[in-house]
PDB file of C-alpha atoms in Angstrom:
ATOM      1  CA  MET K  15      16.692   0.407  20.595  1.00 50.00           C
ATOM      2  CA  PRO K  16      19.188   2.110  18.257  1.00 49.00           C
ATOM      3  CA  SER K  17      22.126   3.667  20.133  1.00 52.00           C
ATOM      4  CA  GLU K  18      22.478   7.411  19.761  1.00 53.00           C
ATOM      5  CA  ASN K  19      26.274   6.875  19.524  1.00 57.00           C
ATOM      6  CA  ALA K  20      26.064   4.424  16.628  1.00 56.00           C
ATOM      7  CA  PRO K  21      27.088   5.583  13.157  1.00 66.00           C
ATOM      8  CA  ALA K  22      24.229   7.149  11.187  1.00 67.00           C
ATOM      9  CA  GLY K  23      24.052   4.265   8.695  1.00 80.00           C
ATOM     10  CA  LEU K  24      23.852   1.685  11.432  1.00 83.00           C
ATOM     11  CA  ARG K  25      21.174   3.630  13.304  1.00 83.00           C
ATOM     12  CA  GLU K  26      19.045   3.830  10.172  1.00 85.00           C
ATOM     13  CA  ARG K  27      19.395   0.053   9.541  1.00 88.00           C
ATOM     14  CA  LYS K  28      18.425  -0.686  13.145  1.00 90.00           C
ATOM     15  CA  LYS K  29      15.407   1.615  12.823  1.00 89.00           C
ATOM     16  CA  GLU K  30      14.259  -0.100   9.631  1.00 87.00           C
ATOM     17  CA  GLU K  31      14.731  -3.458  11.365  1.00 92.00           C
ATOM     18  CA  THR K  32      12.666  -2.386  14.365  1.00 93.00           C
ATOM     19  CA  ARG K  33       9.941  -1.005  12.082  1.00 90.00           C
ATOM     20  CA  ARG K  34       9.871  -4.301  10.161  1.00 87.00           C
ATOM     21  CA  LEU K  35       9.666  -6.371  13.386  1.00 92.00           C
ATOM     22  CA  LEU K  36       6.803  -4.185  14.661  1.00 92.00           C
ATOM     23  CA  ARG K  37       4.857  -4.703  11.433  1.00 87.00           C
ATOM     24  CA  GLU K  38       5.526  -8.445  11.224  1.00 86.00           C
ATOM     25  CA  GLY K  39       4.635  -8.965  14.882  1.00 89.00           C
ATOM     26  CA  ALA K  40       1.416  -6.941  14.506  1.00 88.00           C
ATOM     27  CA  ALA K  41       0.422  -8.907  11.399  1.00 82.00           C
ATOM     28  CA  ARG K  42       0.811 -12.190  13.298  1.00 85.00           C
ATOM     29  CA  LEU K  43      -1.020 -10.929  16.447  1.00 87.00           C
ATOM     30  CA  PHE K  44      -3.895  -9.446  14.439  1.00 82.00           C
ATOM     31  CA  ARG K  45      -4.385 -12.781  12.628  1.00 78.00           C
ATOM     32  CA  GLU K  46      -4.142 -14.807  15.842  1.00 84.00           C
ATOM     33  CA  HIS K  47      -6.064 -12.541  18.300  1.00 84.00           C
ATOM     34  CA  GLY K  48      -7.896 -10.052  16.152  1.00 79.00           C
ATOM     35  CA  PHE K  49      -7.338  -6.288  16.028  1.00 80.00           C
ATOM     36  CA  GLU K  50      -9.284  -5.499  19.192  1.00 82.00           C
ATOM     37  CA  GLY K  51      -7.667  -8.389  21.029  1.00 87.00           C
ATOM     38  CA  THR K  52      -4.144  -7.031  20.380  1.00 90.00           C
ATOM     39  CA  THR K  53      -2.592  -4.246  22.408  1.00 95.00           C
ATOM     40  CA  VAL K  54       0.252  -1.950  21.610  1.00 96.00           C
ATOM     41  CA  ALA K  55       2.159  -3.588  24.473  1.00 97.00           C
ATOM     42  CA  ASP K  56       1.703  -6.979  22.813  1.00 96.00           C
ATOM     43  CA  ILE K  57       3.100  -5.625  19.523  1.00 95.00           C
ATOM     44  CA  ALA K  58       6.013  -3.947  21.264  1.00 96.00           C
ATOM     45  CA  ALA K  59       6.891  -7.129  23.096  1.00 96.00           C
ATOM     46  CA  CYS K  60       6.984  -9.078  19.811  1.00 92.00           C
ATOM     47  CA  ALA K  61       9.686  -6.670  18.567  1.00 93.00           C
ATOM     48  CA  ASN K  62      11.446  -6.710  21.923  1.00 95.00           C
ATOM     49  CA  VAL K  63      11.018  -2.941  22.408  1.00 96.00           C
ATOM     50  CA  SER K  64       9.180  -0.800  24.855  1.00 96.00           C
ATOM     51  CA  VAL K  65       5.779   0.785  24.359  1.00 97.00           C
ATOM     52  CA  ARG K  66       7.515   4.130  24.365  1.00 96.00           C
ATOM     53  CA  THR K  67       9.696   3.009  21.483  1.00 96.00           C
ATOM     54  CA  PHE K  68       6.620   1.748  19.609  1.00 96.00           C
ATOM     55  CA  PHE K  69       5.198   5.249  19.589  1.00 96.00           C
ATOM     56  CA  ARG K  70       8.396   6.613  18.075  1.00 94.00           C
ATOM     57  CA  TYR K  71       7.567   4.601  14.961  1.00 92.00           C
ATOM     58  CA  PHE K  72       3.734   4.585  14.885  1.00 91.00           C
ATOM     59  CA  ASP K  73       1.186   6.915  16.362  1.00 88.00           C
ATOM     60  CA  SER K  74      -1.251   4.035  17.076  1.00 88.00           C
ATOM     61  CA  LYS K  75      -1.865   0.364  16.264  1.00 87.00           C
ATOM     62  CA  GLU K  76      -4.280   1.591  13.582  1.00 81.00           C
ATOM     63  CA  ALA K  77      -1.295   2.943  11.708  1.00 82.00           C
ATOM     64  CA  LEU K  78      -0.140  -0.641  11.246  1.00 83.00           C
ATOM     65  CA  LEU K  79      -3.230  -1.596   9.273  1.00 77.00           C
ATOM     66  CA  LEU K  80      -1.790  -0.259   6.036  1.00 72.00           C
ATOM     67  CA  PRO K  81       1.629  -0.396   4.448  1.00 69.00           C
ATOM     68  CA  ASP K  82       3.803   2.707   4.971  1.00 68.00           C
ATOM     69  CA  GLY K  83       2.513   5.171   2.381  1.00 67.00           C
ATOM     70  CA  ILE K  84       5.961   6.698   1.867  1.00 68.00           C
ATOM     71  CA  GLN K  85       7.507   3.320   1.196  1.00 73.00           C
ATOM     72  CA  VAL K  86       4.701   2.285  -1.193  1.00 77.00           C
ATOM     73  CA  PHE K  87       4.993   5.508  -3.193  1.00 81.00           C
ATOM     74  CA  ALA K  88       8.795   5.136  -3.383  1.00 83.00           C
ATOM     75  CA  HIS K  89       8.308   1.664  -4.875  1.00 85.00           C
ATOM     76  CA  VAL K  90       5.770   2.936  -7.355  1.00 88.00           C
ATOM     77  CA  GLU K  91       7.983   5.873  -8.342  1.00 89.00           C
ATOM     78  CA  ASP K  92      10.982   3.544  -8.904  1.00 91.00           C
ATOM     79  CA  ALA K  93       8.866   1.028 -10.769  1.00 91.00           C
ATOM     80  CA  LEU K  94       7.366   3.712 -13.025  1.00 92.00           C
ATOM     81  CA  ALA K  95      10.749   5.217 -13.721  1.00 91.00           C
ATOM     82  CA  GLY K  96      11.894   1.809 -14.922  1.00 93.00           C
ATOM     83  CA  ARG K  97       9.118   1.399 -17.478  1.00 94.00           C
ATOM     84  CA  PRO K  98       9.963   2.010 -21.196  1.00 94.00           C
ATOM     85  CA  ALA K  99       9.572   5.639 -22.189  1.00 88.00           C
ATOM     86  CA  GLY K 100       7.313   4.806 -25.141  1.00 89.00           C
ATOM     87  CA  GLU K 101       4.971   2.543 -23.248  1.00 93.00           C
ATOM     88  CA  GLU K 102       1.286   3.546 -23.057  1.00 92.00           C
ATOM     89  CA  PRO K 103       0.942   5.597 -19.836  1.00 93.00           C
ATOM     90  CA  LEU K 104      -1.906   3.474 -18.486  1.00 93.00           C
ATOM     91  CA  ASP K 105       0.005   0.303 -19.133  1.00 94.00           C
ATOM     92  CA  ALA K 106       3.078   1.786 -17.399  1.00 94.00           C
ATOM     93  CA  VAL K 107       1.078   2.809 -14.321  1.00 94.00           C
ATOM     94  CA  CYS K 108      -0.683  -0.561 -13.997  1.00 93.00           C
ATOM     95  CA  SER K 109       2.631  -2.415 -14.313  1.00 93.00           C
ATOM     96  CA  ALA K 110       4.272  -0.062 -11.785  1.00 92.00           C
ATOM     97  CA  LEU K 111       1.447  -0.589  -9.260  1.00 90.00           C
ATOM     98  CA  LEU K 112       1.669  -4.340  -9.645  1.00 89.00           C
ATOM     99  CA  ALA K 113       5.456  -4.327  -9.156  1.00 88.00           C
ATOM    100  CA  ALA K 114       5.146  -2.037  -6.109  1.00 82.00           C
ATOM    101  CA  ALA K 115       2.531  -4.224  -4.501  1.00 77.00           C
ATOM    102  CA  GLU K 116       4.692  -7.306  -4.427  1.00 73.00           C
ATOM    103  CA  PRO K 117       7.007  -6.331  -1.513  1.00 66.00           C
ATOM    104  CA  PHE K 118       4.023  -5.584   0.686  1.00 63.00           C
ATOM    105  CA  ALA K 119       1.882  -8.615  -0.213  1.00 58.00           C
ATOM    106  CA  ALA K 120       3.110 -10.748   2.693  1.00 50.00           C
ATOM    107  CA  SER K 121       3.204  -8.119   5.395  1.00 50.00           C
ATOM    108  CA  THR K 122       0.184  -5.932   4.705  1.00 45.00           C
ATOM    109  CA  LEU K 123      -2.225  -6.193   7.567  1.00 46.00           C
ATOM    110  CA  THR K 124      -5.078  -4.741   5.841  1.00 46.00           C
ATOM    111  CA  ALA K 125      -8.385  -6.330   5.606  1.00 41.00           C
ATOM    112  CA  LEU K 126      -7.222  -6.156   1.983  1.00 43.00           C
ATOM    113  CA  GLY K 127      -5.796  -9.601   1.950  1.00 46.00           C
ATOM    114  CA  HIS K 128      -6.828 -11.237   5.222  1.00 49.00           C
ATOM    115  CA  PRO K 129     -10.324 -11.753   6.651  1.00 49.00           C
ATOM    116  CA  LEU K 130      -9.826  -9.536   9.737  1.00 54.00           C
ATOM    117  CA  GLU K 131     -13.408  -8.603  10.037  1.00 57.00           C
ATOM    118  CA  ASP K 132     -13.075  -6.447  13.139  1.00 57.00           C
ATOM    119  CA  ILE K 133     -10.836  -3.899  11.401  1.00 63.00           C
ATOM    120  CA  GLU K 134     -12.854  -3.321   8.221  1.00 60.00           C
ATOM    121  CA  ASN K 135     -14.440  -0.077   9.539  1.00 62.00           C
ATOM    122  CA  VAL K 136     -11.168   1.124  11.117  1.00 64.00           C
ATOM    123  CA  VAL K 137      -9.199   0.781   7.935  1.00 65.00           C
ATOM    124  CA  THR K 138     -11.789   2.295   5.613  1.00 62.00           C
ATOM    125  CA  GLY K 139     -11.214   5.885   6.659  1.00 66.00           C
ATOM    126  CA  ARG K 140      -7.463   5.578   6.440  1.00 68.00           C
ATOM    127  CA  LEU K 141      -7.750   4.005   2.972  1.00 67.00           C
ATOM    128  CA  VAL K 142      -9.906   6.904   1.722  1.00 67.00           C
ATOM    129  CA  GLN K 143      -7.343   9.444   2.913  1.00 71.00           C
ATOM    130  CA  ALA K 144      -4.351   7.481   1.657  1.00 73.00           C
ATOM    131  CA  PHE K 145      -5.772   6.959  -1.791  1.00 76.00           C
ATOM    132  CA  SER K 146      -6.677  10.659  -2.090  1.00 78.00           C
ATOM    133  CA  GLU K 147      -3.172  11.757  -1.254  1.00 80.00           C
ATOM    134  CA  PHE K 148      -1.611   9.034  -3.348  1.00 86.00           C
ATOM    135  CA  GLU K 149      -3.704   9.900  -6.391  1.00 91.00           C
ATOM    136  CA  GLU K 150      -2.421  13.437  -6.479  1.00 91.00           C
ATOM    137  CA  ARG K 151       1.194  12.324  -6.318  1.00 90.00           C
ATOM    138  CA  LEU K 152       0.692   9.596  -8.931  1.00 93.00           C
ATOM    139  CA  THR K 153      -0.914  12.172 -11.227  1.00 96.00           C
ATOM    140  CA  VAL K 154       2.289  14.236 -11.150  1.00 94.00           C
ATOM    141  CA  LEU K 155       4.399  11.184 -12.099  1.00 93.00           C
ATOM    142  CA  VAL K 156       2.066  10.334 -15.009  1.00 95.00           C
ATOM    143  CA  ARG K 157       2.152  13.910 -16.257  1.00 95.00           C
ATOM    144  CA  ARG K 158       5.929  13.773 -16.482  1.00 93.00           C
ATOM    145  CA  ARG K 159       5.669  10.755 -18.824  1.00 93.00           C
ATOM    146  CA  LEU K 160       3.424  12.487 -21.236  1.00 94.00           C
ATOM    147  CA  PRO K 161       4.837  14.274 -24.365  1.00 92.00           C
ATOM    148  CA  ALA K 162       5.041  18.030 -23.850  1.00 90.00           C
ATOM    149  CA  ASP K 163       2.498  18.628 -26.653  1.00 94.00           C
ATOM    150  CA  THR K 164      -0.145  16.251 -25.239  1.00 95.00           C
ATOM    151  CA  PRO K 165      -3.583  17.979 -25.338  1.00 95.00           C
ATOM    152  CA  ASP K 166      -5.059  18.468 -21.850  1.00 97.00           C
ATOM    153  CA  ALA K 167      -2.030  16.790 -20.368  1.00 96.00           C
ATOM    154  CA  ASP K 168      -2.950  17.640 -16.806  1.00 96.00           C
ATOM    155  CA  LEU K 169      -6.456  16.201 -17.247  1.00 97.00           C
ATOM    156  CA  ARG K 170      -5.235  13.125 -19.054  1.00 96.00           C
ATOM    157  CA  ALA K 171      -2.703  12.412 -16.301  1.00 97.00           C
ATOM    158  CA  ALA K 172      -5.372  12.817 -13.616  1.00 96.00           C
ATOM    159  CA  VAL K 173      -7.702  10.429 -15.466  1.00 96.00           C
ATOM    160  CA  ILE K 174      -4.990   7.749 -15.896  1.00 96.00           C
ATOM    161  CA  ALA K 175      -3.955   7.940 -12.216  1.00 95.00           C
ATOM    162  CA  GLY K 176      -7.557   7.995 -11.047  1.00 94.00           C
ATOM    163  CA  ALA K 177      -8.566   5.010 -13.258  1.00 95.00           C
ATOM    164  CA  ALA K 178      -5.628   2.913 -12.040  1.00 93.00           C
ATOM    165  CA  LEU K 179      -6.243   3.595  -8.346  1.00 90.00           C
ATOM    166  CA  SER K 180     -10.016   3.196  -8.771  1.00 91.00           C
ATOM    167  CA  THR K 181      -9.274  -0.260 -10.120  1.00 91.00           C
ATOM    168  CA  VAL K 182      -7.288  -1.056  -6.959  1.00 85.00           C
ATOM    169  CA  ARG K 183     -10.233   0.221  -4.841  1.00 83.00           C
ATOM    170  CA  ALA K 184     -12.572  -1.954  -6.903  1.00 87.00           C
ATOM    171  CA  VAL K 185     -10.459  -5.035  -6.166  1.00 84.00           C
ATOM    172  CA  LEU K 186     -10.533  -4.295  -2.409  1.00 76.00           C
ATOM    173  CA  ARG K 187     -14.321  -3.849  -2.419  1.00 80.00           C
ATOM    174  CA  THR K 188     -14.843  -6.999  -4.506  1.00 85.00           C
ATOM    175  CA  ARG K 189     -12.652  -9.121  -2.265  1.00 78.00           C
ATOM    176  CA  ARG K 190     -14.435  -7.942   0.827  1.00 74.00           C
ATOM    177  CA  ALA K 191     -17.836  -8.632  -0.762  1.00 81.00           C
ATOM    178  CA  ARG K 192     -16.718 -12.124  -1.874  1.00 82.00           C
ATOM    179  CA  ARG K 193     -15.480 -12.937   1.600  1.00 75.00           C
ATOM    180  CA  ALA K 194     -18.711 -11.681   3.146  1.00 76.00           C
ATOM    181  CA  SER K 195     -20.651 -13.937   0.754  1.00 84.00           C
ATOM    182  CA  GLY K 196     -18.409 -16.948   1.491  1.00 83.00           C
ATOM    183  CA  ILE K 197     -17.051 -17.039  -2.046  1.00 81.00           C
ATOM    184  CA  THR K 198     -13.612 -18.665  -2.424  1.00 78.00           C
ATOM    185  CA  GLU K 199     -11.457 -16.822  -4.909  1.00 71.00           C
ATOM    186  CA  THR K 200     -10.100 -18.988  -7.742  1.00 72.00           C
ATOM    187  CA  GLY K 201      -8.359 -18.180 -11.035  1.00 67.00           C
ATOM    188  CA  PRO K 202      -5.961 -15.334 -11.660  1.00 68.00           C
ATOM    189  CA  ALA K 203      -4.912 -13.005  -8.858  1.00 78.00           C
ATOM    190  CA  PRO K 204      -7.542 -10.255  -8.545  1.00 84.00           C
ATOM    191  CA  LEU K 205      -5.335  -7.193  -9.061  1.00 85.00           C
ATOM    192  CA  PRO K 206      -3.595  -8.340 -12.325  1.00 89.00           C
ATOM    193  CA  ARG K 207      -6.967  -9.485 -13.642  1.00 91.00           C
ATOM    194  CA  ALA K 208      -8.517  -6.161 -12.751  1.00 92.00           C
ATOM    195  CA  PHE K 209      -5.867  -4.277 -14.652  1.00 92.00           C
ATOM    196  CA  GLU K 210      -6.427  -6.580 -17.628  1.00 92.00           C
ATOM    197  CA  ILE K 211     -10.130  -5.590 -17.527  1.00 94.00           C
ATOM    198  CA  LEU K 212      -9.184  -1.911 -17.318  1.00 93.00           C
ATOM    199  CA  ARG K 213      -6.969  -2.262 -20.388  1.00 89.00           C
ATOM    200  CA  GLU K 214      -9.688  -4.125 -22.232  1.00 88.00           C
ATOM    201  CA  ILE K 215     -12.106  -1.264 -21.493  1.00 87.00           C
ATOM    202  CA  GLY K 216      -9.574   1.301 -22.680  1.00 78.00           C
ATOM    203  CA  SER K 217      -8.859  -0.652 -25.846  1.00 77.00           C
ATOM    204  CA  ALA K 218     -12.566  -0.887 -26.662  1.00 68.00           C
ATOM    205  CA  GLY K 219     -12.673   2.897 -26.951  1.00 57.00           C
ATOM    206  CA  ARG K 220      -9.711   3.163 -29.331  1.00 59.00           C
ATOM    207  CA  PRO K 221     -10.197   3.453 -33.050  1.00 54.00           C
TER     208      PRO K 221
END
């Protein structure tokens, strides 16, 4: 546990380290024993902390099924800020989402990347809420990239953000359906390929 007497910077680093250990331990336990077969006490023990400490970081083990929304959004915001100013907004958003997904690819617990069948129903509700909140925030970022004289800028930003996130949702649904059908994924990674398809659809409608 972080010491209350430790310097603020050290305390924050220790907190981040504990959060990371809890997530990594949960990911391993969920894979090995399933979601239902893993207890909060098991996860806490992996990080060498108490159950009480666990609840200082997460309100439940369900909270570990998805990456931290604040962290993900911070990565997207930074990635989008780094895109060229003149880049097509949809291209910028897709590239930013891809860049932001990379740090979480190995630790995400989600039935998104692993066949954890017993958590599919649990994670669905949280995904719906997370995407809804994230879409509003992403819309604000996209709006800031549009020229001031863009017609229907608010609507355009909302459509771009919604299209990009709907593509992510489509990838998740498709991967689950393929797993359920016993289909082994081959070829390009699903998310980059899905964004390629989205761009192709957008290009088809341009003069």
